[in-house]
């Protein structure tokens, strides 16, 4: 049995930031905060670890971010989504090697 994760990010522009009242699932979300999108294509406050899955090497990115005397670590899937979003919005690639995983699923049919 294979377990696959499919994530479809939704990104929007807030016209009235104060009107936005998120209701995150506390089992999945530690905190809700703002971070500048451009930071995800800059090579600042970033580190990466090389990982391997099913014989494919990829980089897992970590971004350190501090706001209002609170520190946050944005990493993994969320960091990857934000790197891609920032690349699209700013129309340029990140200033670092992205090296996303190239997952192969033989015989898998998209339903």
mmCIF file of N, CA, C and O in Angstrom, residues 14-111:
data_model
loop_
_atom_site.group_PDB
_atom_site.id
_atom_site.type_symbol
_atom_site.label_atom_id
_atom_site.label_comp_id
_atom_site.label_asym_id
_atom_site.label_seq_id
_atom_site.Cartn_x
_atom_site.Cartn_y
_atom_site.Cartn_z
ATOM 1 N N UNK A 14 -4.688 39.844 0.663
ATOM 2 C CA UNK A 14 -5.623 40.387 1.647
ATOM 3 C C UNK A 14 -5.747 41.894 1.458
ATOM 4 O O UNK A 14 -4.766 42.615 1.580
ATOM 5 N N UNK A 15 -6.938 42.339 1.163
ATOM 6 C CA UNK A 15 -7.167 43.781 1.049
ATOM 7 C C UNK A 15 -7.322 44.410 2.429
ATOM 8 O O UNK A 15 -6.958 45.558 2.636
ATOM 9 N N UNK A 16 -7.892 43.663 3.371
ATOM 10 C CA UNK A 16 -8.088 44.139 4.734
ATOM 11 C C UNK A 16 -7.509 43.101 5.681
ATOM 12 O O UNK A 16 -8.175 42.139 6.063
ATOM 13 N N UNK A 17 -6.267 43.295 6.041
ATOM 14 C CA UNK A 17 -5.540 42.338 6.869
ATOM 15 C C UNK A 17 -6.231 42.074 8.204
ATOM 16 O O UNK A 17 -6.226 40.965 8.702
ATOM 17 N N UNK A 18 -6.818 43.104 8.796
ATOM 18 C CA UNK A 18 -7.466 42.963 10.101
ATOM 19 C C UNK A 18 -8.754 42.151 10.020
ATOM 20 O O UNK A 18 -9.195 41.577 11.013
ATOM 21 N N UNK A 19 -9.352 42.093 8.846
ATOM 22 C CA UNK A 19 -10.590 41.326 8.676
ATOM 23 C C UNK A 19 -10.314 39.818 8.579
ATOM 24 O O UNK A 19 -11.220 39.015 8.744
ATOM 25 N N UNK A 20 -9.067 39.450 8.309
ATOM 26 C CA UNK A 20 -8.702 38.041 8.186
ATOM 27 C C UNK A 20 -8.649 37.408 9.566
ATOM 28 O O UNK A 20 -7.861 37.809 10.419
ATOM 29 N N UNK A 21 -9.492 36.418 9.807
ATOM 30 C CA UNK A 21 -9.573 35.725 11.096
ATOM 31 C C UNK A 21 -9.351 34.230 10.870
ATOM 32 O O UNK A 21 -10.306 33.461 10.705
ATOM 33 N N UNK A 22 -8.095 33.797 10.826
ATOM 34 C CA UNK A 22 -7.828 32.377 10.573
ATOM 35 C C UNK A 22 -8.298 31.507 11.744
ATOM 36 O O UNK A 22 -8.298 31.937 12.898
ATOM 37 N N UNK A 23 -8.701 30.291 11.420
ATOM 38 C CA UNK A 23 -9.088 29.315 12.442
ATOM 39 C C UNK A 23 -8.328 28.017 12.164
ATOM 40 O O UNK A 23 -8.901 27.046 11.659
ATOM 41 N N UNK A 24 -7.037 28.012 12.477
ATOM 42 C CA UNK A 24 -6.222 26.825 12.177
ATOM 43 C C UNK A 24 -6.554 25.653 13.097
ATOM 44 O O UNK A 24 -7.031 25.837 14.217
ATOM 45 N N UNK A 25 -6.274 24.471 12.599
ATOM 46 C CA UNK A 25 -6.396 23.260 13.398
ATOM 47 C C UNK A 25 -5.188 23.212 14.339
ATOM 48 O O UNK A 25 -4.054 23.096 13.883
ATOM 49 N N UNK A 26 -5.398 23.287 15.666
ATOM 50 C CA UNK A 26 -4.262 23.318 16.602
ATOM 51 C C UNK A 26 -3.410 22.046 16.570
ATOM 52 O O UNK A 26 -2.245 22.076 16.969
ATOM 53 N N UNK A 27 -3.949 20.961 16.061
ATOM 54 C CA UNK A 27 -3.161 19.731 15.946
ATOM 55 C C UNK A 27 -2.179 19.805 14.782
ATOM 56 O O UNK A 27 -1.218 19.038 14.727
ATOM 57 N N UNK A 28 -2.408 20.747 13.850
ATOM 58 C CA UNK A 28 -1.558 20.859 12.669
ATOM 59 C C UNK A 28 -0.789 22.165 12.574
ATOM 60 O O UNK A 28 0.197 22.250 11.860
ATOM 61 N N UNK A 29 -1.236 23.213 13.268
ATOM 62 C CA UNK A 29 -0.643 24.542 13.126
ATOM 63 C C UNK A 29 -0.214 25.062 14.491
ATOM 64 O O UNK A 29 -1.023 25.149 15.409
ATOM 65 N N UNK A 30 1.071 25.403 14.612
ATOM 66 C CA UNK A 30 1.590 25.948 15.877
ATOM 67 C C UNK A 30 1.284 27.429 16.024
ATOM 68 O O UNK A 30 1.020 27.905 17.118
ATOM 69 N N UNK A 31 1.366 28.172 14.921
ATOM 70 C CA UNK A 31 1.189 29.623 14.992
ATOM 71 C C UNK A 31 0.802 30.163 13.623
ATOM 72 O O UNK A 31 1.132 29.580 12.601
ATOM 73 N N UNK A 32 0.112 31.296 13.627
ATOM 74 C CA UNK A 32 -0.211 32.027 12.404
ATOM 75 C C UNK A 32 0.503 33.366 12.497
ATOM 76 O O UNK A 32 0.367 34.073 13.491
ATOM 77 N N UNK A 33 1.297 33.691 11.474
ATOM 78 C CA UNK A 33 2.075 34.925 11.484
ATOM 79 C C UNK A 33 2.344 35.363 10.057
ATOM 80 O O UNK A 33 2.183 34.587 9.118
ATOM 81 N N UNK A 34 2.735 36.602 9.891
ATOM 82 C CA UNK A 34 3.100 37.150 8.584
ATOM 83 C C UNK A 34 4.602 37.026 8.393
ATOM 84 O O UNK A 34 5.372 37.224 9.336
ATOM 85 N N UNK A 35 4.998 36.729 7.169
ATOM 86 C CA UNK A 35 6.414 36.724 6.800
ATOM 87 C C UNK A 35 6.502 37.292 5.390
ATOM 88 O O UNK A 35 5.626 37.033 4.564
ATOM 89 N N UNK A 36 7.543 38.074 5.105
ATOM 90 C CA UNK A 36 7.672 38.638 3.753
ATOM 91 C C UNK A 36 7.971 37.535 2.732
ATOM 92 O O UNK A 36 8.899 36.752 2.901
ATOM 93 N N UNK A 37 7.164 37.477 1.683
ATOM 94 C CA UNK A 37 7.303 36.422 0.682
ATOM 95 C C UNK A 37 8.684 36.418 0.029
ATOM 96 O O UNK A 37 9.245 35.356 -0.242
ATOM 97 N N UNK A 38 9.246 37.601 -0.181
ATOM 98 C CA UNK A 38 10.545 37.689 -0.861
ATOM 99 C C UNK A 38 11.664 36.961 -0.106
ATOM 100 O O UNK A 38 12.636 36.528 -0.713
ATOM 101 N N UNK A 39 11.515 36.787 1.201
ATOM 102 C CA UNK A 39 12.576 36.108 1.958
ATOM 103 C C UNK A 39 12.796 34.667 1.489
ATOM 104 O O UNK A 39 13.864 34.104 1.686
ATOM 105 N N UNK A 40 11.807 34.084 0.814
ATOM 106 C CA UNK A 40 11.912 32.693 0.401
ATOM 107 C C UNK A 40 12.653 32.492 -0.920
ATOM 108 O O UNK A 40 12.798 31.351 -1.361
ATOM 109 N N UNK A 41 13.124 33.575 -1.513
ATOM 110 C CA UNK A 41 14.010 33.431 -2.670
ATOM 111 C C UNK A 41 15.383 34.049 -2.402
ATOM 112 O O UNK A 41 16.249 34.036 -3.262
ATOM 113 N N UNK A 42 15.564 34.586 -1.199
ATOM 114 C CA UNK A 42 16.862 35.132 -0.808
ATOM 115 C C UNK A 42 17.643 34.065 -0.036
ATOM 116 O O UNK A 42 17.065 33.213 0.625
ATOM 117 N N UNK A 43 18.950 34.156 -0.115
ATOM 118 C CA UNK A 43 19.799 33.187 0.586
ATOM 119 C C UNK A 43 20.245 33.764 1.926
ATOM 120 O O UNK A 43 21.423 33.797 2.247
ATOM 121 N N UNK A 44 19.269 34.250 2.680
ATOM 122 C CA UNK A 44 19.531 34.831 4.004
ATOM 123 C C UNK A 44 18.696 34.071 5.027
ATOM 124 O O UNK A 44 17.561 33.694 4.749
ATOM 125 N N UNK A 45 19.235 33.876 6.185
ATOM 126 C CA UNK A 45 18.521 33.185 7.265
ATOM 127 C C UNK A 45 17.967 31.844 6.793
ATOM 128 O O UNK A 45 16.879 31.435 7.195
ATOM 129 N N UNK A 46 18.717 31.178 5.940
ATOM 130 C CA UNK A 46 18.304 29.904 5.355
ATOM 131 C C UNK A 46 19.385 28.868 5.545
ATOM 132 O O UNK A 46 20.568 29.160 5.497
ATOM 133 N N UNK A 47 18.944 27.656 5.779
ATOM 134 C CA UNK A 47 19.864 26.520 5.775
ATOM 135 C C UNK A 47 19.158 25.385 5.044
ATOM 136 O O UNK A 47 17.968 25.464 4.750
ATOM 137 N N UNK A 48 19.903 24.348 4.734
ATOM 138 C CA UNK A 48 19.317 23.211 4.023
ATOM 139 C C UNK A 48 20.029 21.936 4.442
ATOM 140 O O UNK A 48 21.194 21.964 4.838
ATOM 141 N N UNK A 49 19.298 20.853 4.375
ATOM 142 C CA UNK A 49 19.860 19.529 4.633
ATOM 143 C C UNK A 49 19.576 18.665 3.417
ATOM 144 O O UNK A 49 18.471 18.682 2.889
ATOM 145 N N UNK A 50 20.587 17.911 2.998
ATOM 146 C CA UNK A 50 20.355 16.975 1.905
ATOM 147 C C UNK A 50 19.698 15.725 2.480
ATOM 148 O O UNK A 50 20.134 15.194 3.499
ATOM 149 N N UNK A 51 18.644 15.281 1.836
ATOM 150 C CA UNK A 51 17.917 14.075 2.227
ATOM 151 C C UNK A 51 17.808 13.162 1.016
ATOM 152 O O UNK A 51 18.041 13.571 -0.110
ATOM 153 N N UNK A 52 17.414 11.933 1.277
ATOM 154 C CA UNK A 52 17.215 10.979 0.195
ATOM 155 C C UNK A 52 15.938 10.204 0.472
ATOM 156 O O UNK A 52 15.660 9.811 1.603
ATOM 157 N N UNK A 53 15.153 10.021 -0.587
ATOM 158 C CA UNK A 53 13.933 9.232 -0.475
ATOM 159 C C UNK A 53 13.763 8.447 -1.761
ATOM 160 O O UNK A 53 13.826 9.024 -2.855
ATOM 161 N N UNK A 54 13.605 7.154 -1.651
ATOM 162 C CA UNK A 54 13.453 6.252 -2.793
ATOM 163 C C UNK A 54 14.584 6.445 -3.801
ATOM 164 O O UNK A 54 14.371 6.463 -5.007
ATOM 165 N N UNK A 55 15.797 6.634 -3.280
ATOM 166 C CA UNK A 55 16.972 6.774 -4.130
ATOM 167 C C UNK A 55 17.167 8.146 -4.750
ATOM 168 O O UNK A 55 18.115 8.354 -5.491
ATOM 169 N N UNK A 56 16.299 9.090 -4.455
ATOM 170 C CA UNK A 56 16.394 10.443 -5.011
ATOM 171 C C UNK A 56 16.851 11.425 -3.940
ATOM 172 O O UNK A 56 16.258 11.484 -2.858
ATOM 173 N N UNK A 57 17.885 12.186 -4.234
ATOM 174 C CA UNK A 57 18.370 13.197 -3.304
ATOM 175 C C UNK A 57 17.626 14.511 -3.526
ATOM 176 O O UNK A 57 17.290 14.855 -4.658
ATOM 177 N N UNK A 58 17.373 15.213 -2.448
ATOM 178 C CA UNK A 58 16.723 16.517 -2.519
ATOM 179 C C UNK A 58 17.174 17.347 -1.326
ATOM 180 O O UNK A 58 17.800 16.838 -0.390
ATOM 181 N N UNK A 59 16.880 18.645 -1.365
ATOM 182 C CA UNK A 59 17.228 19.538 -0.265
ATOM 183 C C UNK A 59 15.980 19.896 0.520
ATOM 184 O O UNK A 59 14.946 20.243 -0.050
ATOM 185 N N UNK A 60 16.092 19.809 1.821
ATOM 186 C CA UNK A 60 15.041 20.234 2.739
ATOM 187 C C UNK A 60 15.471 21.597 3.264
ATOM 188 O O UNK A 60 16.528 21.737 3.878
ATOM 189 N N UNK A 61 14.675 22.629 2.989
ATOM 190 C CA UNK A 61 15.043 24.003 3.327
ATOM 191 C C UNK A 61 14.447 24.431 4.669
ATOM 192 O O UNK A 61 13.331 24.051 5.015
ATOM 193 N N UNK A 62 15.213 25.253 5.384
ATOM 194 C CA UNK A 62 14.812 25.800 6.685
ATOM 195 C C UNK A 62 15.041 27.310 6.653
ATOM 196 O O UNK A 62 16.125 27.764 6.295
ATOM 197 N N UNK A 63 14.037 28.082 7.019
ATOM 198 C CA UNK A 63 14.150 29.538 7.088
ATOM 199 C C UNK A 63 13.886 29.986 8.519
ATOM 200 O O UNK A 63 12.852 29.645 9.096
ATOM 201 N N UNK A 64 14.822 30.744 9.080
ATOM 202 C CA UNK A 64 14.644 31.338 10.403
ATOM 203 C C UNK A 64 14.005 32.706 10.223
ATOM 204 O O UNK A 64 14.454 33.499 9.386
ATOM 205 N N UNK A 65 12.978 32.980 11.012
ATOM 206 C CA UNK A 65 12.286 34.251 10.889
ATOM 207 C C UNK A 65 11.907 34.741 12.277
ATOM 208 O O UNK A 65 11.447 33.963 13.118
ATOM 209 N N UNK A 66 12.130 36.024 12.521
ATOM 210 C CA UNK A 66 11.789 36.619 13.817
ATOM 211 C C UNK A 66 10.905 37.838 13.598
ATOM 212 O O UNK A 66 11.184 38.677 12.748
ATOM 213 N N UNK A 67 9.825 37.913 14.381
ATOM 214 C CA UNK A 67 8.912 39.046 14.344
ATOM 215 C C UNK A 67 8.326 39.225 15.742
ATOM 216 O O UNK A 67 8.000 38.241 16.410
ATOM 217 N N UNK A 68 8.270 40.463 16.188
ATOM 218 C CA UNK A 68 7.713 40.801 17.503
ATOM 219 C C UNK A 68 8.321 39.934 18.622
ATOM 220 O O UNK A 68 7.623 39.381 19.458
ATOM 221 N N UNK A 69 9.650 39.812 18.597
ATOM 222 C CA UNK A 69 10.410 39.052 19.596
ATOM 223 C C UNK A 69 10.049 37.575 19.660
ATOM 224 O O UNK A 69 10.261 36.922 20.674
ATOM 225 N N UNK A 70 9.483 37.048 18.584
ATOM 226 C CA UNK A 70 9.187 35.617 18.502
ATOM 227 C C UNK A 70 9.945 35.054 17.312
ATOM 228 O O UNK A 70 10.009 35.670 16.258
ATOM 229 N N UNK A 71 10.513 33.867 17.513
ATOM 230 C CA UNK A 71 11.275 33.219 16.448
ATOM 231 C C UNK A 71 10.481 32.056 15.881
ATOM 232 O O UNK A 71 9.859 31.298 16.618
ATOM 233 N N UNK A 72 10.537 31.934 14.564
ATOM 234 C CA UNK A 72 9.834 30.868 13.874
ATOM 235 C C UNK A 72 10.803 30.142 12.947
ATOM 236 O O UNK A 72 11.715 30.749 12.398
ATOM 237 N N UNK A 73 10.583 28.861 12.785
ATOM 238 C CA UNK A 73 11.335 28.062 11.826
ATOM 239 C C UNK A 73 10.337 27.564 10.786
ATOM 240 O O UNK A 73 9.394 26.840 11.111
ATOM 241 N N UNK A 74 10.529 28.000 9.548
ATOM 242 C CA UNK A 74 9.654 27.613 8.440
ATOM 243 C C UNK A 74 10.456 26.622 7.609
ATOM 244 O O UNK A 74 11.529 26.949 7.117
ATOM 245 N N UNK A 75 9.952 25.412 7.461
ATOM 246 C CA UNK A 75 10.767 24.378 6.832
ATOM 247 C C UNK A 75 9.908 23.367 6.061
ATOM 248 O O UNK A 75 8.694 23.412 6.083
ATOM 249 N N UNK A 76 10.598 22.472 5.383
ATOM 250 C CA UNK A 76 9.957 21.345 4.724
ATOM 251 C C UNK A 76 8.986 21.729 3.628
ATOM 252 O O UNK A 76 9.258 22.574 2.778
ATOM 253 N N UNK A 77 7.819 21.092 3.651
ATOM 254 C CA UNK A 77 6.815 21.296 2.618
ATOM 255 C C UNK A 77 6.368 22.753 2.533
ATOM 256 O O UNK A 77 6.258 23.315 1.431
ATOM 257 N N UNK A 78 6.132 23.388 3.670
ATOM 258 C CA UNK A 78 5.700 24.794 3.670
ATOM 259 C C UNK A 78 6.782 25.677 3.050
ATOM 260 O O UNK A 78 6.494 26.547 2.227
ATOM 261 N N UNK A 79 8.046 25.450 3.421
ATOM 262 C CA UNK A 79 9.138 26.233 2.830
ATOM 263 C C UNK A 79 9.181 26.023 1.319
ATOM 264 O O UNK A 79 9.342 26.985 0.557
ATOM 265 N N UNK A 80 9.012 24.782 0.870
ATOM 266 C CA UNK A 80 9.024 24.495 -0.563
ATOM 267 C C UNK A 80 7.908 25.205 -1.308
ATOM 268 O O UNK A 80 8.114 25.749 -2.395
ATOM 269 N N UNK A 81 6.711 25.214 -0.716
ATOM 270 C CA UNK A 81 5.575 25.906 -1.333
ATOM 271 C C UNK A 81 5.867 27.405 -1.419
ATOM 272 O O UNK A 81 5.602 28.046 -2.445
ATOM 273 N N UNK A 82 6.430 27.974 -0.351
ATOM 274 C CA UNK A 82 6.705 29.414 -0.331
ATOM 275 C C UNK A 82 7.853 29.793 -1.266
ATOM 276 O O UNK A 82 7.835 30.875 -1.855
ATOM 277 N N UNK A 83 8.837 28.919 -1.428
ATOM 278 C CA UNK A 83 9.908 29.160 -2.405
ATOM 279 C C UNK A 83 9.307 29.245 -3.803
ATOM 280 O O UNK A 83 9.584 30.164 -4.575
ATOM 281 N N UNK A 84 8.438 28.292 -4.120
ATOM 282 C CA UNK A 84 7.815 28.275 -5.451
ATOM 283 C C UNK A 84 6.906 29.483 -5.651
ATOM 284 O O UNK A 84 6.921 30.135 -6.694
ATOM 285 N N UNK A 85 6.103 29.831 -4.635
ATOM 286 C CA UNK A 85 5.206 30.990 -4.736
ATOM 287 C C UNK A 85 6.007 32.276 -4.941
ATOM 288 O O UNK A 85 5.666 33.099 -5.797
ATOM 289 N N UNK A 86 7.079 32.447 -4.176
ATOM 290 C CA UNK A 86 7.904 33.653 -4.308
ATOM 291 C C UNK A 86 8.562 33.718 -5.686
ATOM 292 O O UNK A 86 8.649 34.792 -6.293
ATOM 293 N N UNK A 87 8.991 32.581 -6.210
ATOM 294 C CA UNK A 87 9.590 32.549 -7.543
ATOM 295 C C UNK A 87 8.593 32.992 -8.612
ATOM 296 O O UNK A 87 8.957 33.694 -9.555
ATOM 297 N N UNK A 88 7.339 32.586 -8.462
ATOM 298 C CA UNK A 88 6.299 32.976 -9.425
ATOM 299 C C UNK A 88 5.974 34.460 -9.281
ATOM 300 O O UNK A 88 5.939 35.200 -10.263
ATOM 301 N N UNK A 89 5.748 34.911 -8.049
ATOM 302 C CA UNK A 89 5.368 36.306 -7.814
ATOM 303 C C UNK A 89 6.474 37.270 -8.254
ATOM 304 O O UNK A 89 6.210 38.273 -8.914
ATOM 305 N N UNK A 90 7.719 36.977 -7.890
ATOM 306 C CA UNK A 90 8.832 37.878 -8.210
ATOM 307 C C UNK A 90 9.467 37.573 -9.567
ATOM 308 O O UNK A 90 10.405 38.245 -9.976
ATOM 309 N N UNK A 91 8.981 36.551 -10.236
ATOM 310 C CA UNK A 91 9.433 36.152 -11.562
ATOM 311 C C UNK A 91 10.938 35.970 -11.658
ATOM 312 O O UNK A 91 11.584 36.430 -12.607
ATOM 313 N N UNK A 92 11.473 35.283 -10.648
ATOM 314 C CA UNK A 92 12.897 34.923 -10.677
ATOM 315 C C UNK A 92 13.117 33.704 -9.782
ATOM 316 O O UNK A 92 12.381 33.493 -8.828
ATOM 317 N N UNK A 93 14.143 32.940 -10.095
ATOM 318 C CA UNK A 93 14.422 31.753 -9.282
ATOM 319 C C UNK A 93 15.055 32.153 -7.952
ATOM 320 O O UNK A 93 15.550 33.274 -7.796
ATOM 321 N N UNK A 94 15.051 31.247 -6.990
ATOM 322 C CA UNK A 94 15.712 31.552 -5.721
ATOM 323 C C UNK A 94 17.214 31.725 -5.919
ATOM 324 O O UNK A 94 17.787 31.218 -6.884
ATOM 325 N N UNK A 95 17.848 32.429 -4.986
ATOM 326 C CA UNK A 95 19.291 32.696 -5.047
ATOM 327 C C UNK A 95 20.103 31.511 -4.518
ATOM 328 O O UNK A 95 21.269 31.654 -4.193
ATOM 329 N N UNK A 96 19.484 30.352 -4.451
ATOM 330 C CA UNK A 96 20.128 29.145 -3.933
ATOM 331 C C UNK A 96 19.598 27.952 -4.718
ATOM 332 O O UNK A 96 18.590 28.045 -5.426
ATOM 333 N N UNK A 97 20.287 26.846 -4.599
ATOM 334 C CA UNK A 97 19.864 25.614 -5.254
ATOM 335 C C UNK A 97 18.608 25.098 -4.569
ATOM 336 O O UNK A 97 18.587 24.917 -3.349
ATOM 337 N N UNK A 98 17.569 24.874 -5.342
ATOM 338 C CA UNK A 98 16.295 24.403 -4.769
ATOM 339 C C UNK A 98 16.288 22.883 -4.624
ATOM 340 O O UNK A 98 15.915 22.358 -3.592
ATOM 341 N N UNK A 99 16.673 22.157 -5.643
ATOM 342 C CA UNK A 99 16.770 20.699 -5.690
ATOM 343 C C UNK A 99 15.568 20.003 -5.049
ATOM 344 O O UNK A 99 15.658 19.415 -3.982
ATOM 345 N N UNK A 100 14.439 20.096 -5.734
ATOM 346 C CA UNK A 100 13.219 19.442 -5.265
ATOM 347 C C UNK A 100 13.295 17.938 -5.520
ATOM 348 O O UNK A 100 13.983 17.494 -6.433
ATOM 349 N N UNK A 101 12.559 17.169 -4.734
ATOM 350 C CA UNK A 101 12.561 15.718 -4.958
ATOM 351 C C UNK A 101 11.878 15.358 -6.271
ATOM 352 O O UNK A 101 10.940 16.029 -6.696
ATOM 353 N N UNK A 102 12.367 14.318 -6.911
ATOM 354 C CA UNK A 102 11.767 13.816 -8.146
ATOM 355 C C UNK A 102 11.180 12.451 -7.824
ATOM 356 O O UNK A 102 11.809 11.428 -8.038
ATOM 357 N N UNK A 103 9.989 12.458 -7.277
ATOM 358 C CA UNK A 103 9.368 11.218 -6.851
ATOM 359 C C UNK A 103 8.853 10.437 -8.051
ATOM 360 O O UNK A 103 8.269 11.000 -8.969
ATOM 361 N N UNK A 104 9.064 9.135 -8.010
ATOM 362 C CA UNK A 104 8.611 8.252 -9.085
ATOM 363 C C UNK A 104 7.654 7.235 -8.488
ATOM 364 O O UNK A 104 7.970 6.586 -7.498
ATOM 365 N N UNK A 105 6.508 7.105 -9.110
ATOM 366 C CA UNK A 105 5.513 6.158 -8.629
ATOM 367 C C UNK A 105 5.074 5.273 -9.780
ATOM 368 O O UNK A 105 4.087 5.551 -10.459
ATOM 369 N N UNK A 106 5.815 4.186 -10.050
ATOM 370 C CA UNK A 106 5.474 3.324 -11.179
ATOM 371 C C UNK A 106 4.094 2.687 -10.978
ATOM 372 O O UNK A 106 3.750 2.245 -9.886
ATOM 373 N N UNK A 107 3.326 2.693 -12.057
ATOM 374 C CA UNK A 107 2.031 2.028 -12.030
ATOM 375 C C UNK A 107 0.951 2.791 -11.294
ATOM 376 O O UNK A 107 -0.155 2.294 -11.134
ATOM 377 N N UNK A 108 1.256 3.982 -10.827
ATOM 378 C CA UNK A 108 0.274 4.750 -10.080
ATOM 379 C C UNK A 108 -0.608 5.529 -11.045
ATOM 380 O O UNK A 108 -0.134 6.174 -11.960
ATOM 381 N N UNK A 109 -1.900 5.447 -10.840
ATOM 382 C CA UNK A 109 -2.847 6.150 -11.707
ATOM 383 C C UNK A 109 -3.430 7.318 -10.917
ATOM 384 O O UNK A 109 -3.876 7.166 -9.801
ATOM 385 N N UNK A 110 -3.402 8.498 -11.522
ATOM 386 C CA UNK A 110 -3.969 9.685 -10.896
ATOM 387 C C UNK A 110 -5.481 9.607 -11.003
ATOM 388 O O UNK A 110 -6.042 9.536 -12.075
ATOM 389 N N UNK A 111 -6.135 9.588 -9.860
ATOM 390 C CA UNK A 111 -7.599 9.463 -9.840
ATOM 391 C C UNK A 111 -8.258 10.771 -9.520
ATOM 392 O O UNK A 111 -7.813 11.536 -8.767
#
